[in-house]
Structures are given as structure tokens and as C-alpha cells.
XYZ file of C-alpha atoms in Angstrom:
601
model
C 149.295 122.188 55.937
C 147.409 120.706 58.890
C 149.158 119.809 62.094
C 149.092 116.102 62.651
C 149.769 116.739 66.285
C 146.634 118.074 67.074
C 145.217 114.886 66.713
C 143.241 113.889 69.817
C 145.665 111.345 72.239
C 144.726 108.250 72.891
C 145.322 108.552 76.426
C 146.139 111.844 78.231
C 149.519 113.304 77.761
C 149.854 113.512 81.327
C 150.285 109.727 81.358
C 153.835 109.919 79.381
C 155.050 113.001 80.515
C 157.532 111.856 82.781
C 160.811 110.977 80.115
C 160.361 114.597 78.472
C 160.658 115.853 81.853
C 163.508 113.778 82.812
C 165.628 114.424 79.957
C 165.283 118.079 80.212
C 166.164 118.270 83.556
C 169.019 115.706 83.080
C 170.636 117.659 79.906
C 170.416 120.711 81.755
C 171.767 118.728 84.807
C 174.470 117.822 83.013
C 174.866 121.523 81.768
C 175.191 122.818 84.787
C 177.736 120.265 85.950
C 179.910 120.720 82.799
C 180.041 124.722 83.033
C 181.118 124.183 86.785
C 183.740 121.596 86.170
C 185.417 123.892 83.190
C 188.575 125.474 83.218
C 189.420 128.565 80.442
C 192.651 129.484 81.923
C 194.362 128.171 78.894
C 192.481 128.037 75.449
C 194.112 126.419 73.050
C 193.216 126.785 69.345
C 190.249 125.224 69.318
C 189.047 127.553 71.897
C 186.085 126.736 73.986
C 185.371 123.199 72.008
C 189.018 121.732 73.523
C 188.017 123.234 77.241
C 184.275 121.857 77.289
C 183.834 119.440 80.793
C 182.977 116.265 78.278
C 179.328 116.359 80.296
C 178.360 119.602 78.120
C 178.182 117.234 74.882
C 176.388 114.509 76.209
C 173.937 117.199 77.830
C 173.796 118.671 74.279
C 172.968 115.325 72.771
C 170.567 114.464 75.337
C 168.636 117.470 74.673
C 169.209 117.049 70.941
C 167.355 113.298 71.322
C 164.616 114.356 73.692
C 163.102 117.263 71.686
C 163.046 115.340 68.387
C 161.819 112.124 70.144
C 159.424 114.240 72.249
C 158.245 116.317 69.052
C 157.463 113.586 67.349
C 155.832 111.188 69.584
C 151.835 110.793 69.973
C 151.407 111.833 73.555
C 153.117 115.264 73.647
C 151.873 118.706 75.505
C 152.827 121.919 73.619
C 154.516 122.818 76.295
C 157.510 121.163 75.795
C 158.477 122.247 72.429
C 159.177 125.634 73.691
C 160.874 124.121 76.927
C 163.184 122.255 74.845
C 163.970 124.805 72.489
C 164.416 127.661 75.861
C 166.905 124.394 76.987
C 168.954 124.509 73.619
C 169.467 128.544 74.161
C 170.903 128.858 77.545
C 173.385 125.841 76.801
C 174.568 127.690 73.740
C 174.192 131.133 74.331
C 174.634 131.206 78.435
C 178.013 128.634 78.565
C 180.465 131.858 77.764
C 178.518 134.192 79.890
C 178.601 131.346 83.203
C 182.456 130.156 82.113
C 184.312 133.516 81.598
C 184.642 136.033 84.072
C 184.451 138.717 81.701
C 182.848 139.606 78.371
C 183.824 138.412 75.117
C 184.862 140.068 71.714
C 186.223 143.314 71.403
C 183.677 144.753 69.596
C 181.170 144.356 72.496
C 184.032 146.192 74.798
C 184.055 148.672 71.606
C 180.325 149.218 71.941
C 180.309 149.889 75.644
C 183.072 152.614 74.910
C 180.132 154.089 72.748
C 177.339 154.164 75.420
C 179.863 155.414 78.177
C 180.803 158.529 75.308
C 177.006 158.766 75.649
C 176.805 159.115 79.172
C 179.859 161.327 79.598
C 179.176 163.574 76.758
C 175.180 163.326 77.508
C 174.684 164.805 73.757
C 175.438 163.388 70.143
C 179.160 164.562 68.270
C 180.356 164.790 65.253
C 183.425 163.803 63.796
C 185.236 167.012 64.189
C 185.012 166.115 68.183
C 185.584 162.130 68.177
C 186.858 161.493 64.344
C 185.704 158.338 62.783
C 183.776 157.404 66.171
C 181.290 159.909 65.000
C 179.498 157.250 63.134
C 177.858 155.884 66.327
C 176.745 159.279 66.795
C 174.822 158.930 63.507
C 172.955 156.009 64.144
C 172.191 156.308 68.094
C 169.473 154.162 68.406
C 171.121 150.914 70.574
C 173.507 152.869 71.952
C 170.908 155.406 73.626
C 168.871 152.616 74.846
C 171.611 151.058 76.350
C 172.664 154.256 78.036
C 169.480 154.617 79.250
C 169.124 150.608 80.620
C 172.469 151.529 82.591
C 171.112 154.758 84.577
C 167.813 152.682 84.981
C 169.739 149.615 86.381
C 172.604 151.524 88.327
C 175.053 150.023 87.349
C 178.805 151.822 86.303
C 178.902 150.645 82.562
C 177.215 147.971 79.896
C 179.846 145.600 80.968
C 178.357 144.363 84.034
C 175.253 142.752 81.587
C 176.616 142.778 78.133
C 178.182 139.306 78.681
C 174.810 137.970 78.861
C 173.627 139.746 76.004
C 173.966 137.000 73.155
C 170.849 135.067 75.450
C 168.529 137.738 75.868
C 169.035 138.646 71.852
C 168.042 134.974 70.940
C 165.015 134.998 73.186
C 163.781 137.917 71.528
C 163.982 136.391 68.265
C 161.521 133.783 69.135
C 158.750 135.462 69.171
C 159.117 137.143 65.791
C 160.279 133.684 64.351
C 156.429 131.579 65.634
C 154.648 134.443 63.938
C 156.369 134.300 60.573
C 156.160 130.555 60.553
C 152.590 130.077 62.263
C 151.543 132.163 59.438
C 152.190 128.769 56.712
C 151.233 126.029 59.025
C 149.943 125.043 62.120
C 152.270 121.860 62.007
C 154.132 122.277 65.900
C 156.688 119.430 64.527
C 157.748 121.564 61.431
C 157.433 125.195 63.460
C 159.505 123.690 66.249
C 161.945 122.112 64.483
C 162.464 125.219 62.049
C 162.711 127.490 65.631
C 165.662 124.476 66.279
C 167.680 124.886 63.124
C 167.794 128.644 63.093
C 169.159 128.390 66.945
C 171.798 125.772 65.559
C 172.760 127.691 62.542
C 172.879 130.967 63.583
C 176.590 131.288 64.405
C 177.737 133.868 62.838
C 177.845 135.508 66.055
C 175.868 138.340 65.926
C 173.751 137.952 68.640
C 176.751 139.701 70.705
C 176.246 143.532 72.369
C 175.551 144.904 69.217
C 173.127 147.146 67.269
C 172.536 144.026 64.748
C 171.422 142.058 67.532
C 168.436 144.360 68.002
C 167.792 145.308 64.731
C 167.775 141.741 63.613
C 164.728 140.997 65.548
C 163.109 144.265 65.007
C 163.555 143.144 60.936
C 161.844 139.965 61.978
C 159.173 141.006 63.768
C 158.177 143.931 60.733
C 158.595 140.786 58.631
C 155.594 138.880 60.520
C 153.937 141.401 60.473
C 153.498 142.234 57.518
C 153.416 138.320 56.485
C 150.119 137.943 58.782
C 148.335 141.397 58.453
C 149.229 142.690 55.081
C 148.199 139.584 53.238
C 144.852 140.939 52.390
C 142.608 144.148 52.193
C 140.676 145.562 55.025
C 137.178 145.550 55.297
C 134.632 148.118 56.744
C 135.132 150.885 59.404
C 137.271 147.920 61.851
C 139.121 146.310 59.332
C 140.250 150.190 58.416
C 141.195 150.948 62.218
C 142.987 147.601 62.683
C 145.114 148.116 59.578
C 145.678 151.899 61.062
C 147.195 150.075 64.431
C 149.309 147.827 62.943
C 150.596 150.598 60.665
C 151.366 153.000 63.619
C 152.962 149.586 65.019
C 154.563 148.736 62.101
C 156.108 152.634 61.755
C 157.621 152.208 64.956
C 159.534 149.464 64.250
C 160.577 150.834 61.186
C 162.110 153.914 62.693
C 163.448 151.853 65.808
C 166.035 150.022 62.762
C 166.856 153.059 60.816
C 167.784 154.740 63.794
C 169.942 151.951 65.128
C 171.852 150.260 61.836
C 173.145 150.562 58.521
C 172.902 147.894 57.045
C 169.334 146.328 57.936
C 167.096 148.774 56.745
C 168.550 148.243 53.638
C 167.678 144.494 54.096
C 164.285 145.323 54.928
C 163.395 147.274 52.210
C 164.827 144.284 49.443
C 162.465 141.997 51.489
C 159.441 143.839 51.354
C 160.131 144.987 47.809
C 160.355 141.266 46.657
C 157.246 140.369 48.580
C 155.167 143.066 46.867
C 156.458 142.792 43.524
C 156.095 138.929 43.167
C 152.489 140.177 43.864
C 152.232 137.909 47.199
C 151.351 141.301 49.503
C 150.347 144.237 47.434
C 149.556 146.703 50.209
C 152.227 149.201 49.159
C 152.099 150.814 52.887
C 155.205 148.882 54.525
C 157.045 149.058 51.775
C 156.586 152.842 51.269
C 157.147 153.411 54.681
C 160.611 151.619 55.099
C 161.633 153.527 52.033
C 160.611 156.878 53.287
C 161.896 156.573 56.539
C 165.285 154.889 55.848
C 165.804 157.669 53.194
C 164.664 160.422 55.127
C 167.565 159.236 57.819
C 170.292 159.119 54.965
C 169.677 162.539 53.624
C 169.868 164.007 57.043
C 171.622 162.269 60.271
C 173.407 159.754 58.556
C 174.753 162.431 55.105
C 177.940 162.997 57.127
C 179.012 159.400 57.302
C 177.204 158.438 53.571
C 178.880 160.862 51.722
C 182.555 159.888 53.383
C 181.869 156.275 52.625
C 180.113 156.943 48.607
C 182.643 156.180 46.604
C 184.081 153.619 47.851
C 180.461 151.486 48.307
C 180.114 152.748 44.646
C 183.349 150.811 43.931
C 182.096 148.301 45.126
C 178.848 147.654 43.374
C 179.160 144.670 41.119
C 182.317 143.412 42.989
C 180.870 139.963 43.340
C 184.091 138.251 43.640
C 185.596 141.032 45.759
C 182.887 141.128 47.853
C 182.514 137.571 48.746
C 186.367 136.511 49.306
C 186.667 139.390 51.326
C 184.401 137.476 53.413
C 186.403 135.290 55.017
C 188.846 138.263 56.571
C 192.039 136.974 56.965
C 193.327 133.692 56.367
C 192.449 130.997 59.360
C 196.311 130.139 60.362
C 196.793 126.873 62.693
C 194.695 123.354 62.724
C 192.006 124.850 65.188
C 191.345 127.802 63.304
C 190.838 126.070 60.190
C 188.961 122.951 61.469
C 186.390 125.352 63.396
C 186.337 127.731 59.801
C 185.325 124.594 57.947
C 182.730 122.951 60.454
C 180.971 126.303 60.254
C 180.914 126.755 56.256
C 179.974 122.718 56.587
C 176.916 123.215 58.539
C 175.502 126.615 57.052
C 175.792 124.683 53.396
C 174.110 121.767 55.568
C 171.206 123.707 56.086
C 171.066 125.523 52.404
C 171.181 122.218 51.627
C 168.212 120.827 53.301
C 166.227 123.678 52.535
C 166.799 122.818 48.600
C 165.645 119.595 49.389
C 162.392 120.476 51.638
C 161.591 122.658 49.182
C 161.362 120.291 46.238
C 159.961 117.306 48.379
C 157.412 119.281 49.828
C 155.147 120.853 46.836
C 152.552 121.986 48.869
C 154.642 123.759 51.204
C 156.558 125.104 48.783
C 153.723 127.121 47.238
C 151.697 127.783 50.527
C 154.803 129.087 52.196
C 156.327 130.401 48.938
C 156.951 134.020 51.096
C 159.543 132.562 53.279
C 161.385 130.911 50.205
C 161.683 134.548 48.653
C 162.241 136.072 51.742
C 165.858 132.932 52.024
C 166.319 133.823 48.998
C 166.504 137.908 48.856
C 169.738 138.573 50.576
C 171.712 137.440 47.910
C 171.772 140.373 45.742
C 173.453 142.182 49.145
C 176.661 139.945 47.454
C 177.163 142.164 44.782
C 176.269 145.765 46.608
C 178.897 145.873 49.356
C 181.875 143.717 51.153
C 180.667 145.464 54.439
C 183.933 145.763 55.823
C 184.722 141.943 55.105
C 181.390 140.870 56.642
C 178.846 140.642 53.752
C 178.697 136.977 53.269
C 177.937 136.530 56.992
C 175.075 139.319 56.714
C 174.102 137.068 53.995
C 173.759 133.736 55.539
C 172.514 135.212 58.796
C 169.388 136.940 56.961
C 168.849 133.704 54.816
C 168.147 131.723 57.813
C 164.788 132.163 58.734
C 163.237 130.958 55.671
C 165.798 128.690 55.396
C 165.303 126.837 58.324
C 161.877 126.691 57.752
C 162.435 124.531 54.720
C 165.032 122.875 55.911
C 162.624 121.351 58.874
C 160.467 120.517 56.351
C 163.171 118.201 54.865
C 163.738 116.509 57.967
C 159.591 115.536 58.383
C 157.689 113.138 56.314
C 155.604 114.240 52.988
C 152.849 116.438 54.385
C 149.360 114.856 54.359
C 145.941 116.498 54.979
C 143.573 115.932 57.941
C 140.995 114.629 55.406
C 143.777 111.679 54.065
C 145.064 111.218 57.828
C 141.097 110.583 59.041
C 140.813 108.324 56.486
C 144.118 106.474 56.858
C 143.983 106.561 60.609
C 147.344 107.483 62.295
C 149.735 104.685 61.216
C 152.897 104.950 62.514
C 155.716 107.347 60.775
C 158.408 104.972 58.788
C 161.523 104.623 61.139
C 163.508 106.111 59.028
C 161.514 109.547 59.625
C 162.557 108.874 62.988
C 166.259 108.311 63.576
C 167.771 109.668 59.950
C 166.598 113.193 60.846
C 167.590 113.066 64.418
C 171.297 112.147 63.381
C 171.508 115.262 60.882
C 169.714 117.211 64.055
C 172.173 115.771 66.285
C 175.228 116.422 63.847
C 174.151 120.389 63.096
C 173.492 121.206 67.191
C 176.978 119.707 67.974
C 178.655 121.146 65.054
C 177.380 124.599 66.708
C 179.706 124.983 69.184
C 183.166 125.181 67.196
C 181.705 127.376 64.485
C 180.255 129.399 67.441
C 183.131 129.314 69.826
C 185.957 127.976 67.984
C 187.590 130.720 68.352
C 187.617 131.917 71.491
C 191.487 132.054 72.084
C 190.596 135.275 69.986
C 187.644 136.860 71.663
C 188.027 135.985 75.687
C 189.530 138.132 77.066
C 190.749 137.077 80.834
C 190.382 139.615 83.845
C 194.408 140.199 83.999
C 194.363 141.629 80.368
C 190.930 144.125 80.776
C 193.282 145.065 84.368
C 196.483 145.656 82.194
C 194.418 148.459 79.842
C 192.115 149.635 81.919
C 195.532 151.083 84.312
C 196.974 152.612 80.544
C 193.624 154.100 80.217
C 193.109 155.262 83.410
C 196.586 157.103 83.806
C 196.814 158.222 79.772
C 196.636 162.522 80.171
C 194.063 163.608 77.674
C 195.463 163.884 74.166
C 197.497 160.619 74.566
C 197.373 157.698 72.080
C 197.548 154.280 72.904
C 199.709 151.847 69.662
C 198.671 148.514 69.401
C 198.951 145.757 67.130
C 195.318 145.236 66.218
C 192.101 146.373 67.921
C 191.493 142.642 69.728
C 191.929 143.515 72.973
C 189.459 145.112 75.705
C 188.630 148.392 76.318
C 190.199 149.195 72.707
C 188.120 152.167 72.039
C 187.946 153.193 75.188
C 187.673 156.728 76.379
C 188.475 157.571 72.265
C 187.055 161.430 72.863
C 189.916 162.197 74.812
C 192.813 159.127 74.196
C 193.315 158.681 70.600
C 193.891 154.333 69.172
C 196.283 153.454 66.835
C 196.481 149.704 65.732
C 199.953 149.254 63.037
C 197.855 146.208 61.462
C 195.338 148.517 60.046
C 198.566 150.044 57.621
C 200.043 149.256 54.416
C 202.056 146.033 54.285
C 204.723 148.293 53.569
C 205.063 149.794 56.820
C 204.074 147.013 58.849
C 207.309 145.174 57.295
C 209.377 148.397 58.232
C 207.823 147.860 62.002
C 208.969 144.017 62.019
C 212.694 145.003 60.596
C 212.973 147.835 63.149
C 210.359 147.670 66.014
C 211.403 150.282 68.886
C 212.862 153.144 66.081
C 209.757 152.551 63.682
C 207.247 153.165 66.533
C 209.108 155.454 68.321
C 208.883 157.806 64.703
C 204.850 157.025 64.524
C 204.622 158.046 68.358
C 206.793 160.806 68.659
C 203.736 163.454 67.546
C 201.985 163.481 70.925
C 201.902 166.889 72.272
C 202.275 167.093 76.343
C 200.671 166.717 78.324
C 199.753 163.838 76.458
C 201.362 160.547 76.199
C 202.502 157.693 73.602
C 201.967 154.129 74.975
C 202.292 151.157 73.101
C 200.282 147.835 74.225
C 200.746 144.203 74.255
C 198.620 142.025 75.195
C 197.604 138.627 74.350
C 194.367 139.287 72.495
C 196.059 140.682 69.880
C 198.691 137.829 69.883
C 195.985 135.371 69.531
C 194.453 137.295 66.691
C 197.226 137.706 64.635
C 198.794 134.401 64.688
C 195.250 132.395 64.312
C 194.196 135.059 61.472
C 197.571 134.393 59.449
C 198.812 137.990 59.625
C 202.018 138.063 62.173
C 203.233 135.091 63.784
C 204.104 134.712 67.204
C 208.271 135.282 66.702
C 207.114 138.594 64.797
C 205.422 139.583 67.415
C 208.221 138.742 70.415
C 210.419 140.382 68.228
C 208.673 144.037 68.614
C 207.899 143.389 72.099
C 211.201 142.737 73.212
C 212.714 145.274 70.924
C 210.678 147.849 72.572
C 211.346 146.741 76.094
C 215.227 146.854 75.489
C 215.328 150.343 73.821
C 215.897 153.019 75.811
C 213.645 155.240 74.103
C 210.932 153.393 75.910
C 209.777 153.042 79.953
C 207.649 149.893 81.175
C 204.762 151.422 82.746
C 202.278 148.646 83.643
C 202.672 144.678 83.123
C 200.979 141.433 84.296
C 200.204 137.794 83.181
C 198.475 139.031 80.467
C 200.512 141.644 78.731
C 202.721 144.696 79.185
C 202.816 148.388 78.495
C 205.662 150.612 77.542
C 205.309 154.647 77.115
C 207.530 157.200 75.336
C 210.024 158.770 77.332
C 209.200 162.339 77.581
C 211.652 164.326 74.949
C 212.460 161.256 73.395
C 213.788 162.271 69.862
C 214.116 159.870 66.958
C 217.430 159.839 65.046
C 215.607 161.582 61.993
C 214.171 164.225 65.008
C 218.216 164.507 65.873
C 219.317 165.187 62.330
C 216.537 167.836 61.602
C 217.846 169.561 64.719
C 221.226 169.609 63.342
């Protein structure tokens, strides 16, 4: 598929660069006047979307407008693609980082507690020292990078930079993306635009502080190359000890994923099986190697947490149904939650969508670039292997993208024509339609980001007052204590878990949780009252995990009062720390439960 840009200008591009420049520097303008001007001292349900400065979405749409208009128009330097797309990045990905003073989502706050384990332990564990934690232990590849980026930068923990994680894990996918798709064209309009869809449809948040992050890119980058180096046989003594580089190179990466995440290695080798057995790449080396390597990890490091977790993935297998409704979590409660659920189903099918239809518009395409279509297509199979803990049909859409996108650009652009036809039919005009039709769908999917991305950030900010409130219940906890909590969505849940144990009541059977709305203080006081001194029993409130469990449908917010002011009011309970954003009661020392009473009779 030849690029059509690469057409000599009729006049330099220098000439007509001026409105590309002005409407990046306006958007971002506007950007950095929204972000400024934007107060998220009191999300509402719609979290981030209903605080936005209005500026932010006509920045957005500026942005939106100049990168198609610029993409498409005759006099363009290649320069601005990439500028555009860099643009689109730090107004999605760097808004929470500039707008909340602290990082989001507790799992990111869960993943520090792993690296500062690391650094306090300075050695792997395994679960007879830190329990279920011991996982992390088993795949240490992030987290012992990270630990080493903190010692190298100085700094006290992964929290001072973590916030700003989600943009530096985009930017690294970029690269990795232009190499997979410069591999099936040298079209800048349809590379570009595909780069532009994957930013806008990758919101299933996993670009946070996270092993996936990494190992997403890593999977991307074995991808391309295999996709551009693999494609054929060597030939002579250089061709030999090129292939030999990029193997070493390849092997790397390889280990770098195993080493780092369940779940992706896995991923990889489905991809590279499917591209060798369709007969596209028949070098059997990256494939072999992924298998060996990713095996060679389960059999030894990771047996401990595999053979735990068997029978239950077993269970699993076939589970289609199971596996995908389980998807979803728990039920979106409340108008935001389920308008911002919806938007983001809406614009992943949006994309599927599109891709269908590039696909069968674009024959040639479709056959030259029939890698990427098996590579969109490979992940489903992951639907009937595992739920992932609730998560599969996220894992699903997320590793569907690339190729997706790719197609789905090539929906958006006229019917590809050769340089041969396009010398001989001069360079008429594109039909209008190719114009303004594809920048509204654009225009509709980059907007639509922004609830499915941060819809919900009621949920996952987490204001300085409530990482204050836990941090003092950490700090003072003896060792041996355990902390009670709702759920785990609050910060510094895991923290310091080799010495303070976490218990979160949400995580039981219905049953009990029932028992612990019907009698709050007496219930928890009989789950707390195990704690051997010097330890402690402290039970948290805060209002992450109020936020959670109203807008996920599984205690509403008169449940919730209910056990917080049943606990303050019984006297088997002391208030030992409290603020704006929550409050903490502990045990009283000797405390005994009326069952405790009557056994002692």
C-alpha cells in the first residue's frame, strides 16, 4: 500500500505550516488553562468528566480537528503527526497526574507496598513469611526494577513518580506500535491515525503503576519484531549473524515478560503460535523460545503460586459465560457509574466495529496486513481459559487493539490506490465526505475517552487527608496488628503487609457480611478479637471504600453509616485517628466478646 503523502508538494510545506502549529499550541494552551482552573475537591459520580474546566474539551476537540485536518492535507511535514499524537497523550494521560495531588487507584498504592517489601526485605519471600503477597515475590521482574529506579533516583518510595506513570507507559508503546504497522504500509495517514485510535481506545486503564504496563509493551515490541525480521530466511554468513542479534534481542525480551507477569506470556505465546501456524512466519525460533522460557519459569519460580491456583483455573476452562460476565465485576450502581460503563463498552464496540468494516472495504490491506488481523483476532480464545480475577474481558479488548486499530484507521481513509493509478490520475482531491465523516467518528471516540477512562474517579482518587488518615494507623500499628476494612479501595491498603496483616469484610461470604450489617461493633469485634499483643485490631473508614461500594452496587451508603457509627458508639472500641476523610477505631486492649465472656464462664 503506497503512501499518497509522499507525493512531492506543490509548494514547500514550510509555506502552510503555520495553522498546524497554531492549533497545537492553542489545544495545549487551552490544556494547560483547563488543568489549572480545575477543582477535584468534590467528585461527584461522574468523576473527573463532571470536574473538567469546560476549556479541556474544546482543547481536546481542537486537537482532535487539527491532526485529522493536518494528516490529511497536501502540504504536511512528518513531523507533525507524531507532535499531534505526543499532544493527545499528555492531555489524556498527564490531566490526573497535574490535577490530583496524589496518585490514583489502589492498586498502584498496592504495588508500591511491593517494591518498598523489596527494599526493606532486600531479598525475595515466600508465602510462609508474607502469605498470599508471596506472589509478587514470584514474578519480581517490575517490582525489582522499580526498586532499583527508587535507590537510583533518591527518592523515599514509588509514590513520588508513580502518578505519572500511565504517560511514560503510553510513550513507550509508540515505538513498538510504528514498527508493527510500518511493517504493512508506508501510508503516514493510515499509521498515524491507527497510533490515534489505539491512544483513544485504550481505556481499560492499564497503563497505571503496574507490571502489565511494562509487559504490554515488551509483548509489542517482540511482536514487531518478529513481524519485520522473522518474515523470511536468512541469507549467507550476515544474514546468519543478523538473525543471531535479533534472537539474543528477541530472548531478552522474552525473559524480561516472564519474569514480570502472568498473564502475558501466555498471550505471547497464542500470538506467535497463530502467526506460525497460519504459515505467515515459519521461523519456529520465537515461538520456541517464548515456550521454553515461560515454561521453564512455571515449573520453577512461579510452581508455588501455579499449583495453589490449578484447580481452580482448571475450573475454569471452558467457562465462557462465567468468564465473560464476571467481567464486568460488580454491578455499576448510580447514573454516573452506569453512563461512564456504557460510553466505554460503546466506544471499544465502536472500534471492533470499524475494524470489521476496514477490513472488508479494504481487500488489499486485508491480505497484505493479514498478520495484524490474526494477531486482533487471537485473544479471544483467552475468553474461555480464565476469568482472571474478573478482568479477562478487559485483557481481551486491551490485546485486540493494536490490530484493531490498525483496521479500524483503515475504515476511516478512502479505498487504497497505487502510486502507478495515482500518477496516472494525478492527485484529485479526496471526496468531502472522506474528510469530515471520519473526523466526527474521530472526534466522537477521543471525547468519549475521558468518562470510560476517568469516569470513575470518585473511586480511584484518593485525596491527601485520606493517604494522612492510614498512613498514622500504619505508622503506629505494633507488628502483628491487622488493619479491618470494608474493601481494599483505599491507599496504602497493603501497606507494610510483612509485618501488619489486611482484612477487607467485602472479600467474605454474603452470609457474614449480612451478619456485619445486622450487628456491626459485636460482629467485628468477634473477627478482631484474635490479635495477639503486642499487636493491635484497627478497623478503617475511609471514603475510598465508601465510594467503591456504593458506585459498585455492593453496600450502600446507610449500610455503611450504620457500621461506622455502630462502632464509634460501642464501647468495645477507642477512636484513634480521624480527619475529613475518614476515621479509625482500635480494639480496646482485653476487650472480650460476649461469646469470649460465656466461654470463660
Amino acid at each position: 500500500m503506497t503512501d499518497l503523502s509522499d507525493l512531492p508538494p506543490a509548494r514547500p510545506w514550510r509555506s502552510s505550516a503555520l495553522w498546524p502549529a497554531a492549533a497545537l499550541l492553542a489545544s495545549l494552551a487551552l490544556w494547560g488553562y483547563a488543568v489549572t482552573h480545575t477543582d477535584v475537591s468534590g467528585l461527584g459520580d461522574f468523576g473527573l468528566v463532571g470536574a473538567l474546566h469546560p476549556a479541556f474539551w474544546a482543547g481536546l476537540a481542537l486537537l482532535t480537528a487539527g491532526f485529522w485536518l493536518t494528516l490529511r492535507g497536501p502540504y504536511r511535514h512528518p513531523a507533525w503527526a507524531p507532535a499531534y499524537v505526543v499532544g493527545l497523550l499528555v492531555m489524556e494521560r498527564a490531566t490526573q497526574a497535574v490535577v490530583y495531588p496524589t496518585p490514583l487507584y489502589a492498586w498502584a498504592w498496592k504495588h508500591d507496598a511491593v517494591i518498598d517489601h523489596l527494599l526493606t526485605a532486600g531479598r525475595l519471600q515466600s508465602a510462609d513469611v508474607v502469605g498470599d503477597m508471596a506472589v509478587y515475590d514470584q514474578w519480581p521482574g517490575f517490582f525489582a526494577a522499580q526498586a532499583a529506579l527508587v535507590k537510583l533516583l533518591g527518592v523515599n518510595s514509588a509514590a513520588q513518580f508513580m502518578a505519572w506513570w500511565p504517560l511514560v507507559s503510553s510513550l513507550l508503546l509508540l515505538l513498538p506500535l510504528l514498527l508493527m504497522y510500518r511493517t504493512f504500509t508506508e501510508d503516514r495517514r493510515l499509521v498515524w491515525s491507527a497510533v490515534w485510535i489505539f491512544s483513544v481506545a485504550n481505556w481499560v486503564g492499564q497503563d497505571y503503576f503496574s507490571p502489565q504496563s511494562v509487559a504490554f509493551a515488551l509483548h509489542l515490541g517482540i511482536l514487531a519484531i518478529v513481524l519485520r525480521r522473522y518474515a523470511g530466511g536468512t541469507s549467507g554468513p550476515a544474514g546468519g549473524r543478523r538473525q543471531a542479534v535479533w534472537t539474543v534481542l528477541l530472548t531478552l525480551l522474552v525473559v524480561a515478560v516472564v519474569i514480570s507477569h502472568q498473564l502475558t506470556p501466555g498471550m505471547l505465546v497464542v500470538s506467535l503460535a497463530v502467526l506460525f501456524f497460519v504459515r505467515h512466519y515459519r521461523d519456529k525460533v520465537p515461538l520456541i523460545t517464548t515456550a521454553v522460557i515461560f515454561l521453564a519459569w512455571c515449573l520453577t519460580a512461579a510452581l508455588p503460586f501455579l499449583s495453589a491456583t490449578m484447580p481452580d483455573m482448571l475450573r475454569s476452562i471452558g467457562d465462557i459465560g462465567g468468564n465473560v460476565a464476571t467481567g464486568y465485576g460488580a454491578t455499576p450502581t448510580g447514573t454516573g457509574a452506569v453512563t461512564t460503563s456504557w460510553v466505554a463498552r460503546l466506544l471499544s464496540a465502536s472500534v471492533l466495529l470499524l475494524a470489521a468494516v476496514g477490513a472488508l472495504r479494504q481487500p488489499v490491506l486485508r491480505h497484505r496486513a493479514l498478520p495484524l488481523l490474526l494477531l486482533a483476532l487471537a485473544p479471544l480464545p483467552m475468553f474461555a481459559a480464565s476469568s482472571y480475577g474478573s478482568e479477562m474481558i478487559f485483557r481481551v479488548l486491551m490485546f485486540m487493539l493494536p490490530g484493531a486499530a490498525f483496521f479500524a484507521a483503515a475504515a476511516l481513509l478512502p479505498q487504497a490506490r497505487t502510486l502507478t493509478a495515482v500518477e496516472a490520475q494525478g492527485t484529485r482531491p479526496e471526496p468531502r465526505r472522506f474528510v469530515w465523516l471520519p473526523l466526527l467518528a474521530l472526534l466522537a471516540g477521543t471525547l468519549a475517552f475521558v468518562p470510560s477512562y476517568s469516569g470513575k474517579d470518585r473511586i480511584s482518587y484518593f485525596p491527601p487527608a485520606e493517604v494522612g488518615l492510614v498512613r498514622q494507623v500504619i505508622d503506629k500499628a505494633p507488628d502483628g496488628s491487622l488493619v479491618v476494612a470494608a474493601d481494599r479501595n483505599y491507599p496504602l491498603a497493603f501497606a507494610d503487609y510483612w509485618r501488619v496483616d489486611h482484612y477487607w469484610f467485602l472479600d467474605d461470604a454474603r452470609e457474614h457480611v449480612d451478619r456485619i450489617v445486622r450487628e456491626p461493633a459485636a460482629t467485628l469485634a468477634r473477627d478482631m478479637a484474635s490479635v495477639k499483643a503486642p499487636g493491635r485490631a484497627y478497623v478503617l473508614f475511609t471514603r475510598g471504600q465508601f465510594a467503591d461500594s456504593e458506585m459498585n452496587g455492593l453496600l450502600d451508603k446507610g449500610q455503611l453509616d450504620r457500621i461506622e457509627r455502630s462502632v464509634a458508639a460501642s464501647p468495645l472500641f477507642e477512636r484513634v485517628a480521624g480527619n475529613s476523610a475518614g476515621s479509625a477505631y482500635a480494639l480496646r486492649s482485653g476487650t472480650e466478646t460476649p461469646e469470649q465472656k460465656e466461654a470463660d464462664r
